[in-house]
């Protein structure tokens, strides 16, 4: 019986590792293809000769992209939206989650119900758009028009992330909080010196969620910002794609690289910051999700 269990366990591991390896390769292939297509010659890309490795290697697509001032402008806008958007989201989410984790909060059950209700029943894209228009009107009233701050402020909440943080805060032993209060700590000191350090895994995970969401944000930035100087990188990539698929604008194109190579070069550059940051936060990811996602 023991030998049969060992054989079945070995078979299970082989199948699991094989499937996981295949899945990892499927996830990795688009990124490898994007790199290969971005540095391949025009003929190889347009006629589908690039499958895995680059052909007729050239770096003119990257040179064209790096020489475009609008690329660097949009990149800086994306960094701005990601940095300040993540900070704003974390501030509002931590404060909201901390308050909802306290049983002494008046109408706590009602607030938690409405928070979860927004996950069950989404109002839809039209009410959300009206909410952003209201935010835009407030900014226009104080003299901020067509600014990236619109996207930063208008997208400051995510019910799921607040629930993750709330559950993590509820997992902090009450004795630790009581000891801090006995020592004379204020509510702000309890939050910053007790709860945040003890829940740093969940906080890092939620910050990663917010950061990726802001970095990849396209639709609302496109809808709310008409000034091209304020567009983030994702909108810039989309506009370039529309330009390169327009026959009139592409008339007379005669380069050693394909227009698709420029798009792939943009995609590669847009992924690099996430690839750099993710390994440093990955160690918190599984632990933070488990701690915030399980309520005892």
GROMACS .gro file of N, CA and C in nm, residues 77-206:
model
  390
   77UNK      N    1   0.439   6.064  -1.727
   77UNK     CA    2   0.300   6.073  -1.681
   77UNK      C    3   0.254   5.944  -1.615
   78UNK      N    4   0.293   5.831  -1.674
   78UNK     CA    5   0.257   5.702  -1.616
   78UNK      C    6   0.323   5.681  -1.481
   79UNK      N    7   0.451   5.719  -1.470
   79UNK     CA    8   0.520   5.710  -1.342
   79UNK      C    9   0.451   5.797  -1.237
   80UNK      N   10   0.409   5.917  -1.279
   80UNK     CA   11   0.339   6.009  -1.188
   80UNK      C   12   0.208   5.947  -1.141
   81UNK      N   13   0.128   5.898  -1.236
   81UNK     CA   14  -0.003   5.840  -1.202
   81UNK      C   15   0.015   5.716  -1.114
   82UNK      N   16   0.114   5.634  -1.145
   82UNK     CA   17   0.136   5.512  -1.067
   82UNK      C   18   0.182   5.544  -0.925
   83UNK      N   19   0.278   5.635  -0.912
   83UNK     CA   20   0.331   5.670  -0.780
   83UNK      C   21   0.225   5.735  -0.693
   84UNK      N   22   0.171   5.847  -0.739
   84UNK     CA   23   0.075   5.921  -0.657
   84UNK      C   24  -0.060   5.850  -0.650
   85UNK      N   25  -0.097   5.779  -0.757
   85UNK     CA   26  -0.221   5.703  -0.751
   85UNK      C   27  -0.214   5.592  -0.650
   86UNK      N   28  -0.100   5.522  -0.644
   86UNK     CA   29  -0.085   5.414  -0.546
   86UNK      C   30  -0.082   5.470  -0.403
   87UNK      N   31  -0.011   5.581  -0.383
   87UNK     CA   32  -0.007   5.642  -0.249
   87UNK      C   33  -0.145   5.687  -0.204
   88UNK      N   34  -0.219   5.749  -0.296
   88UNK     CA   35  -0.354   5.797  -0.263
   88UNK      C   36  -0.446   5.679  -0.232
   89UNK      N   37  -0.439   5.575  -0.313
   89UNK     CA   38  -0.523   5.457  -0.291
   89UNK      C   39  -0.488   5.388  -0.160
   90UNK      N   40  -0.359   5.377  -0.130
   90UNK     CA   41  -0.318   5.312  -0.007
   90UNK      C   42  -0.361   5.392   0.116
   91UNK      N   43  -0.350   5.525   0.107
   91UNK     CA   44  -0.391   5.610   0.219
   91UNK      C   45  -0.539   5.593   0.248
   92UNK      N   46  -0.621   5.605   0.145
   92UNK     CA   47  -0.766   5.593   0.165
   92UNK      C   48  -0.806   5.452   0.206
   93UNK      N   49  -0.740   5.351   0.148
   93UNK     CA   50  -0.776   5.213   0.179
   93UNK      C   51  -0.734   5.173   0.320
   94UNK      N   52  -0.613   5.213   0.362
   94UNK     CA   53  -0.567   5.179   0.497
   94UNK      C   54  -0.653   5.246   0.603
   95UNK      N   55  -0.685   5.373   0.582
   95UNK     CA   56  -0.769   5.443   0.680
   95UNK      C   57  -0.908   5.381   0.686
   96UNK      N   58  -0.966   5.351   0.568
   96UNK     CA   59  -1.098   5.289   0.566
   96UNK      C   60  -1.098   5.150   0.627
   97UNK      N   61  -0.996   5.069   0.594
   97UNK     CA   62  -0.989   4.934   0.647
   97UNK      C   63  -0.966   4.934   0.798
   98UNK      N   64  -0.885   5.028   0.847
   98UNK     CA   65  -0.858   5.035   0.991
   98UNK      C   66  -0.986   5.070   1.067
   99UNK      N   67  -1.063   5.164   1.013
   99UNK     CA   68  -1.188   5.201   1.080
   99UNK      C   69  -1.287   5.085   1.078
  100UNK      N   70  -1.300   5.017   0.965
  100UNK     CA   71  -1.396   4.907   0.953
  100UNK      C   72  -1.355   4.785   1.035
  101UNK      N   73  -1.229   4.776   1.074
  101UNK     CA   74  -1.184   4.661   1.154
  101UNK      C   75  -1.217   4.677   1.302
  102UNK      N   76  -1.262   4.796   1.342
  102UNK     CA   77  -1.292   4.822   1.482
  102UNK      C   78  -1.439   4.794   1.514
  103UNK      N   79  -1.462   4.706   1.609
  103UNK     CA   80  -1.599   4.672   1.647
  103UNK      C   81  -1.671   4.789   1.714
  104UNK      N   82  -1.595   4.884   1.765
  104UNK     CA   83  -1.657   4.999   1.831
  104UNK      C   84  -1.705   5.104   1.732
  105UNK      N   85  -1.679   5.085   1.604
  105UNK     CA   86  -1.722   5.180   1.502
  105UNK      C   87  -1.873   5.180   1.491
  106UNK      N   88  -1.934   5.296   1.498
  106UNK     CA   89  -2.078   5.308   1.487
  106UNK      C   90  -2.123   5.273   1.345
  107UNK      N   91  -2.226   5.191   1.333
  107UNK     CA   92  -2.279   5.145   1.203
  107UNK      C   93  -2.175   5.064   1.125
  108UNK      N   94  -2.087   4.995   1.197
  108UNK     CA   95  -1.982   4.918   1.131
  108UNK      C   96  -2.041   4.812   1.038
  109UNK      N   97  -2.142   4.740   1.084
  109UNK     CA   98  -2.203   4.635   1.002
  109UNK      C   99  -2.262   4.692   0.873
  110UNK      N  100  -2.326   4.807   0.885
  110UNK     CA  101  -2.387   4.870   0.768
  110UNK      C  102  -2.281   4.912   0.667
  111UNK      N  103  -2.175   4.973   0.715
  111UNK     CA  104  -2.066   5.016   0.625
  111UNK      C  105  -2.002   4.896   0.555
  112UNK      N  106  -1.980   4.788   0.630
  112UNK     CA  107  -1.921   4.668   0.570
  112UNK      C  108  -2.015   4.607   0.466
  113UNK      N  109  -2.145   4.612   0.494
  113UNK     CA  110  -2.241   4.558   0.399
  113UNK      C  111  -2.239   4.636   0.267
  114UNK      N  112  -2.238   4.768   0.276
  114UNK     CA  113  -2.236   4.849   0.154
  114UNK      C  114  -2.104   4.831   0.078
  115UNK      N  115  -1.996   4.809   0.152
  115UNK     CA  116  -1.868   4.785   0.086
  115UNK      C  117  -1.872   4.656   0.005
  116UNK      N  118  -1.923   4.550   0.065
  116UNK     CA  119  -1.933   4.422  -0.004
  116UNK      C  120  -2.039   4.427  -0.113
  117UNK      N  121  -2.143   4.507  -0.092
  117UNK     CA  122  -2.251   4.519  -0.189
  117UNK      C  123  -2.201   4.570  -0.323
  118UNK      N  124  -2.103   4.659  -0.320
  118UNK     CA  125  -2.046   4.712  -0.446
  118UNK      C  126  -1.972   4.604  -0.524
  119UNK      N  127  -1.931   4.496  -0.457
  119UNK     CA  128  -1.866   4.385  -0.526
  119UNK      C  129  -1.970   4.290  -0.584
  120UNK      N  130  -2.081   4.275  -0.517
  120UNK     CA  131  -2.187   4.187  -0.565
  120UNK      C  132  -2.259   4.246  -0.686
  121UNK      N  133  -2.293   4.374  -0.676
  121UNK     CA  134  -2.371   4.440  -0.779
  121UNK      C  135  -2.298   4.568  -0.822
  122UNK      N  136  -2.236   4.562  -0.939
  122UNK     CA  137  -2.168   4.679  -0.991
  122UNK      C  138  -2.270   4.774  -1.053
  123UNK      N  139  -2.250   4.903  -1.029
  123UNK     CA  140  -2.343   5.002  -1.082
  123UNK      C  141  -2.334   5.010  -1.234
  124UNK      N  142  -2.221   4.973  -1.290
  124UNK     CA  143  -2.206   4.977  -1.435
  124UNK      C  144  -2.117   5.091  -1.479
  125UNK      N  145  -2.089   5.092  -1.606
  125UNK     CA  146  -1.993   5.188  -1.658
  125UNK      C  147  -2.048   5.329  -1.665
  126UNK      N  148  -2.180   5.343  -1.685
  126UNK     CA  149  -2.239   5.477  -1.697
  126UNK      C  150  -2.233   5.553  -1.563
  127UNK      N  151  -2.279   5.494  -1.450
  127UNK     CA  152  -2.264   5.565  -1.323
  127UNK      C  153  -2.120   5.595  -1.286
  128UNK      N  154  -2.030   5.501  -1.321
  128UNK     CA  155  -1.888   5.526  -1.294
  128UNK      C  156  -1.837   5.644  -1.377
  129UNK      N  157  -1.881   5.650  -1.500
  129UNK     CA  158  -1.840   5.762  -1.586
  129UNK      C  159  -1.896   5.893  -1.532
  130UNK      N  160  -2.020   5.892  -1.483
  130UNK     CA  161  -2.078   6.013  -1.424
  130UNK      C  162  -2.003   6.055  -1.299
  131UNK      N  163  -1.954   5.956  -1.223
  131UNK     CA  164  -1.873   5.986  -1.105
  131UNK      C  165  -1.744   6.058  -1.144
  132UNK      N  166  -1.681   6.010  -1.250
  132UNK     CA  167  -1.559   6.075  -1.297
  132UNK      C  168  -1.586   6.214  -1.353
  133UNK      N  169  -1.703   6.230  -1.419
  133UNK     CA  170  -1.739   6.362  -1.469
  133UNK      C  171  -1.758   6.460  -1.354
  134UNK      N  172  -1.820   6.411  -1.244
  134UNK     CA  173  -1.838   6.496  -1.126
  134UNK      C  174  -1.703   6.538  -1.069
  135UNK      N  175  -1.610   6.442  -1.064
  135UNK     CA  176  -1.474   6.474  -1.017
  135UNK      C  177  -1.408   6.576  -1.110
  136UNK      N  178  -1.430   6.558  -1.239
  136UNK     CA  179  -1.372   6.651  -1.336
  136UNK      C  180  -1.428   6.792  -1.317
  137UNK      N  181  -1.556   6.803  -1.289
  137UNK     CA  182  -1.617   6.935  -1.268
  137UNK      C  183  -1.559   7.002  -1.143
  138UNK      N  184  -1.535   6.924  -1.038
  138UNK     CA  185  -1.476   6.979  -0.916
  138UNK      C  186  -1.337   7.033  -0.946
  139UNK      N  187  -1.258   6.957  -1.021
  139UNK     CA  188  -1.124   7.003  -1.057
  139UNK      C  189  -1.130   7.126  -1.146
  140UNK      N  190  -1.226   7.128  -1.240
  140UNK     CA  191  -1.239   7.244  -1.328
  140UNK      C  192  -1.275   7.369  -1.248
  141UNK      N  193  -1.353   7.350  -1.142
  141UNK     CA  194  -1.395   7.463  -1.060
  141UNK      C  195  -1.278   7.527  -0.987
  142UNK      N  196  -1.175   7.446  -0.958
  142UNK     CA  197  -1.059   7.501  -0.886
  142UNK      C  198  -0.943   7.529  -0.983
  143UNK      N  199  -0.972   7.520  -1.113
  143UNK     CA  200  -0.873   7.559  -1.213
  143UNK      C  201  -0.784   7.449  -1.266
  144UNK      N  202  -0.816   7.323  -1.235
  144UNK     CA  203  -0.736   7.210  -1.286
  144UNK      C  204  -0.813   7.146  -1.399
  145UNK      N  205  -0.767   7.166  -1.521
  145UNK     CA  206  -0.838   7.117  -1.640
  145UNK      C  207  -0.745   7.024  -1.718
  146UNK      N  208  -0.800   6.911  -1.763
  146UNK     CA  209  -0.723   6.818  -1.846
  146UNK      C  210  -0.593   6.778  -1.780
  147UNK      N  211  -0.600   6.738  -1.655
  147UNK     CA  212  -0.480   6.707  -1.579
  147UNK      C  213  -0.481   6.562  -1.535
  148UNK      N  214  -0.363   6.500  -1.521
  148UNK     CA  215  -0.353   6.361  -1.479
  148UNK      C  216  -0.397   6.339  -1.336
  149UNK      N  217  -0.409   6.448  -1.257
  149UNK     CA  218  -0.462   6.435  -1.122
  149UNK      C  219  -0.605   6.382  -1.123
  150UNK      N  220  -0.676   6.403  -1.234
  150UNK     CA  221  -0.812   6.351  -1.246
  150UNK      C  222  -0.814   6.200  -1.230
  151UNK      N  223  -0.721   6.132  -1.297
  151UNK     CA  224  -0.716   5.986  -1.290
  151UNK      C  225  -0.668   5.941  -1.152
  152UNK      N  226  -0.576   6.016  -1.093
  152UNK     CA  227  -0.522   5.979  -0.962
  152UNK      C  228  -0.632   5.983  -0.855
  153UNK      N  229  -0.709   6.091  -0.852
  153UNK     CA  230  -0.809   6.110  -0.746
  153UNK      C  231  -0.934   6.027  -0.771
  154UNK      N  232  -0.978   6.021  -0.898
  154UNK     CA  233  -1.106   5.957  -0.927
  154UNK      C  234  -1.103   5.807  -0.911
  155UNK      N  235  -0.987   5.747  -0.906
  155UNK     CA  236  -0.976   5.601  -0.897
  155UNK      C  237  -0.908   5.561  -0.767
  156UNK      N  238  -0.955   5.613  -0.656
  156UNK     CA  239  -0.888   5.594  -0.529
  156UNK      C  240  -0.941   5.485  -0.441
  157UNK      N  241  -1.038   5.408  -0.487
  157UNK     CA  242  -1.099   5.305  -0.402
  157UNK      C  243  -1.108   5.172  -0.476
  158UNK      N  244  -1.093   5.063  -0.400
  158UNK     CA  245  -1.115   4.928  -0.452
  158UNK      C  246  -1.165   4.844  -0.336
  159UNK      N  247  -1.292   4.801  -0.345
  159UNK     CA  248  -1.356   4.731  -0.233
  159UNK      C  249  -1.280   4.605  -0.193
  160UNK      N  250  -1.233   4.529  -0.291
  160UNK     CA  251  -1.164   4.404  -0.260
  160UNK      C  252  -1.037   4.429  -0.180
  161UNK      N  253  -0.962   4.531  -0.217
  161UNK     CA  254  -0.838   4.561  -0.146
  161UNK      C  255  -0.865   4.611  -0.005
  162UNK      N  256  -0.972   4.688   0.012
  162UNK     CA  257  -1.008   4.733   0.148
  162UNK      C  258  -1.045   4.614   0.235
  163UNK      N  259  -1.114   4.517   0.178
  163UNK     CA  260  -1.153   4.398   0.255
  163UNK      C  261  -1.029   4.317   0.294
  164UNK      N  262  -0.933   4.305   0.202
  164UNK     CA  263  -0.808   4.236   0.235
  164UNK      C  264  -0.737   4.303   0.352
  165UNK      N  265  -0.729   4.435   0.347
  165UNK     CA  266  -0.663   4.508   0.456
  165UNK      C  267  -0.743   4.498   0.585
  166UNK      N  268  -0.874   4.508   0.575
  166UNK     CA  269  -0.957   4.499   0.695
  166UNK      C  270  -0.940   4.364   0.764
  167UNK      N  271  -0.942   4.256   0.687
  167UNK     CA  272  -0.924   4.123   0.745
  167UNK      C  273  -0.786   4.108   0.808
  168UNK      N  274  -0.685   4.168   0.746
  168UNK     CA  275  -0.550   4.162   0.803
  168UNK      C  276  -0.545   4.238   0.936
  169UNK      N  277  -0.607   4.355   0.941
  169UNK     CA  278  -0.610   4.434   1.065
  169UNK      C  279  -0.686   4.362   1.175
  170UNK      N  280  -0.794   4.292   1.137
  170UNK     CA  281  -0.871   4.218   1.236
  170UNK      C  282  -0.792   4.101   1.293
  171UNK      N  283  -0.689   4.056   1.219
  171UNK     CA  284  -0.607   3.945   1.267
  171UNK      C  285  -0.500   3.987   1.366
  172UNK      N  286  -0.481   4.118   1.387
  172UNK     CA  287  -0.384   4.165   1.486
  172UNK      C  288  -0.440   4.141   1.626
  173UNK      N  289  -0.366   4.076   1.714
  173UNK     CA  290  -0.417   4.048   1.849
  173UNK      C  291  -0.459   4.176   1.922
  174UNK      N  292  -0.575   4.170   1.984
  174UNK     CA  293  -0.626   4.288   2.056
  174UNK      C  294  -0.536   4.325   2.174
  175UNK      N  295  -0.465   4.225   2.229
  175UNK     CA  296  -0.376   4.252   2.343
  175UNK      C  297  -0.264   4.347   2.305
  176UNK      N  298  -0.215   4.335   2.180
  176UNK     CA  299  -0.108   4.424   2.135
  176UNK      C  300  -0.159   4.568   2.128
  177UNK      N  301  -0.278   4.584   2.074
  177UNK     CA  302  -0.336   4.719   2.065
  177UNK      C  303  -0.361   4.777   2.204
  178UNK      N  304  -0.414   4.694   2.294
  178UNK     CA  305  -0.443   4.741   2.429
  178UNK      C  306  -0.315   4.781   2.502
  179UNK      N  307  -0.208   4.707   2.479
  179UNK     CA  308  -0.080   4.740   2.542
  179UNK      C  309  -0.029   4.874   2.492
  180UNK      N  310  -0.046   4.899   2.361
  180UNK     CA  311  -0.002   5.027   2.305
  180UNK      C  312  -0.083   5.143   2.361
  181UNK      N  313  -0.214   5.121   2.378
  181UNK     CA  314  -0.300   5.227   2.432
  181UNK      C  315  -0.266   5.255   2.578
  182UNK      N  316  -0.235   5.148   2.656
  182UNK     CA  317  -0.197   5.165   2.796
  182UNK      C  318  -0.067   5.246   2.806
  183UNK      N  319   0.021   5.228   2.708
  183UNK     CA  320   0.148   5.303   2.707
  183UNK      C  321   0.129   5.447   2.660
  184UNK      N  322   0.007   5.485   2.627
  184UNK     CA  323  -0.020   5.623   2.590
  184UNK      C  324  -0.023   5.651   2.442
  185UNK      N  325  -0.029   5.548   2.358
  185UNK     CA  326  -0.030   5.568   2.213
  185UNK      C  327  -0.165   5.621   2.167
  186UNK      N  328  -0.161   5.714   2.074
  186UNK     CA  329  -0.283   5.767   2.015
  186UNK      C  330  -0.332   5.671   1.906
  187UNK      N  331  -0.449   5.703   1.850
  187UNK     CA  332  -0.505   5.619   1.746
  187UNK      C  333  -0.414   5.614   1.623
  188UNK      N  334  -0.357   5.728   1.589
  188UNK     CA  335  -0.266   5.733   1.474
  188UNK      C  336  -0.140   5.653   1.502
  189UNK      N  337  -0.088   5.663   1.623
  189UNK     CA  338   0.033   5.587   1.660
  189UNK      C  339   0.006   5.437   1.663
  190UNK      N  340  -0.113   5.398   1.706
  190UNK     CA  341  -0.148   5.256   1.705
  190UNK      C  342  -0.150   5.204   1.561
  191UNK      N  343  -0.206   5.284   1.470
  191UNK     CA  344  -0.212   5.242   1.330
  191UNK      C  345  -0.073   5.234   1.269
  192UNK      N  346   0.007   5.339   1.287
  192UNK     CA  347   0.137   5.346   1.219
  192UNK      C  348   0.245   5.260   1.285
  193UNK      N  349   0.238   5.241   1.416
  193UNK     CA  350   0.343   5.169   1.488
  193UNK      C  351   0.308   5.025   1.521
  194UNK      N  352   0.179   4.989   1.513
  194UNK     CA  353   0.138   4.853   1.549
  194UNK      C  354   0.078   4.781   1.428
  195UNK      N  355  -0.030   4.834   1.374
  195UNK     CA  356  -0.103   4.763   1.270
  195UNK      C  357  -0.026   4.756   1.138
  196UNK      N  358   0.027   4.867   1.093
  196UNK     CA  359   0.097   4.866   0.963
  196UNK      C  360   0.220   4.777   0.966
  197UNK      N  361   0.309   4.785   1.069
  197UNK     CA  362   0.424   4.692   1.070
  197UNK      C  363   0.384   4.545   1.078
  198UNK      N  364   0.276   4.515   1.151
  198UNK     CA  365   0.235   4.375   1.166
  198UNK      C  366   0.160   4.322   1.043
  199UNK      N  367   0.116   4.411   0.956
  199UNK     CA  368   0.041   4.370   0.835
  199UNK      C  369   0.115   4.412   0.708
  200UNK      N  370   0.247   4.424   0.716
  200UNK     CA  371   0.322   4.476   0.601
  200UNK      C  372   0.312   4.384   0.480
  201UNK      N  373   0.293   4.253   0.500
  201UNK     CA  374   0.281   4.162   0.386
  201UNK      C  375   0.155   4.193   0.305
  202UNK      N  376   0.044   4.209   0.375
  202UNK     CA  377  -0.081   4.241   0.306
  202UNK      C  378  -0.075   4.379   0.244
  203UNK      N  379  -0.015   4.474   0.314
  203UNK     CA  380  -0.003   4.611   0.260
  203UNK      C  381   0.081   4.612   0.134
  204UNK      N  382   0.192   4.538   0.134
  204UNK     CA  383   0.277   4.530   0.015
  204UNK      C  384   0.202   4.466  -0.101
  205UNK      N  385   0.122   4.364  -0.072
  205UNK     CA  386   0.044   4.297  -0.176
  205UNK      C  387  -0.059   4.390  -0.236
  206UNK      N  388  -0.132   4.461  -0.151
  206UNK     CA  389  -0.234   4.554  -0.198
  206UNK      C  390  -0.169   4.668  -0.277
   0.00000   0.00000   0.00000
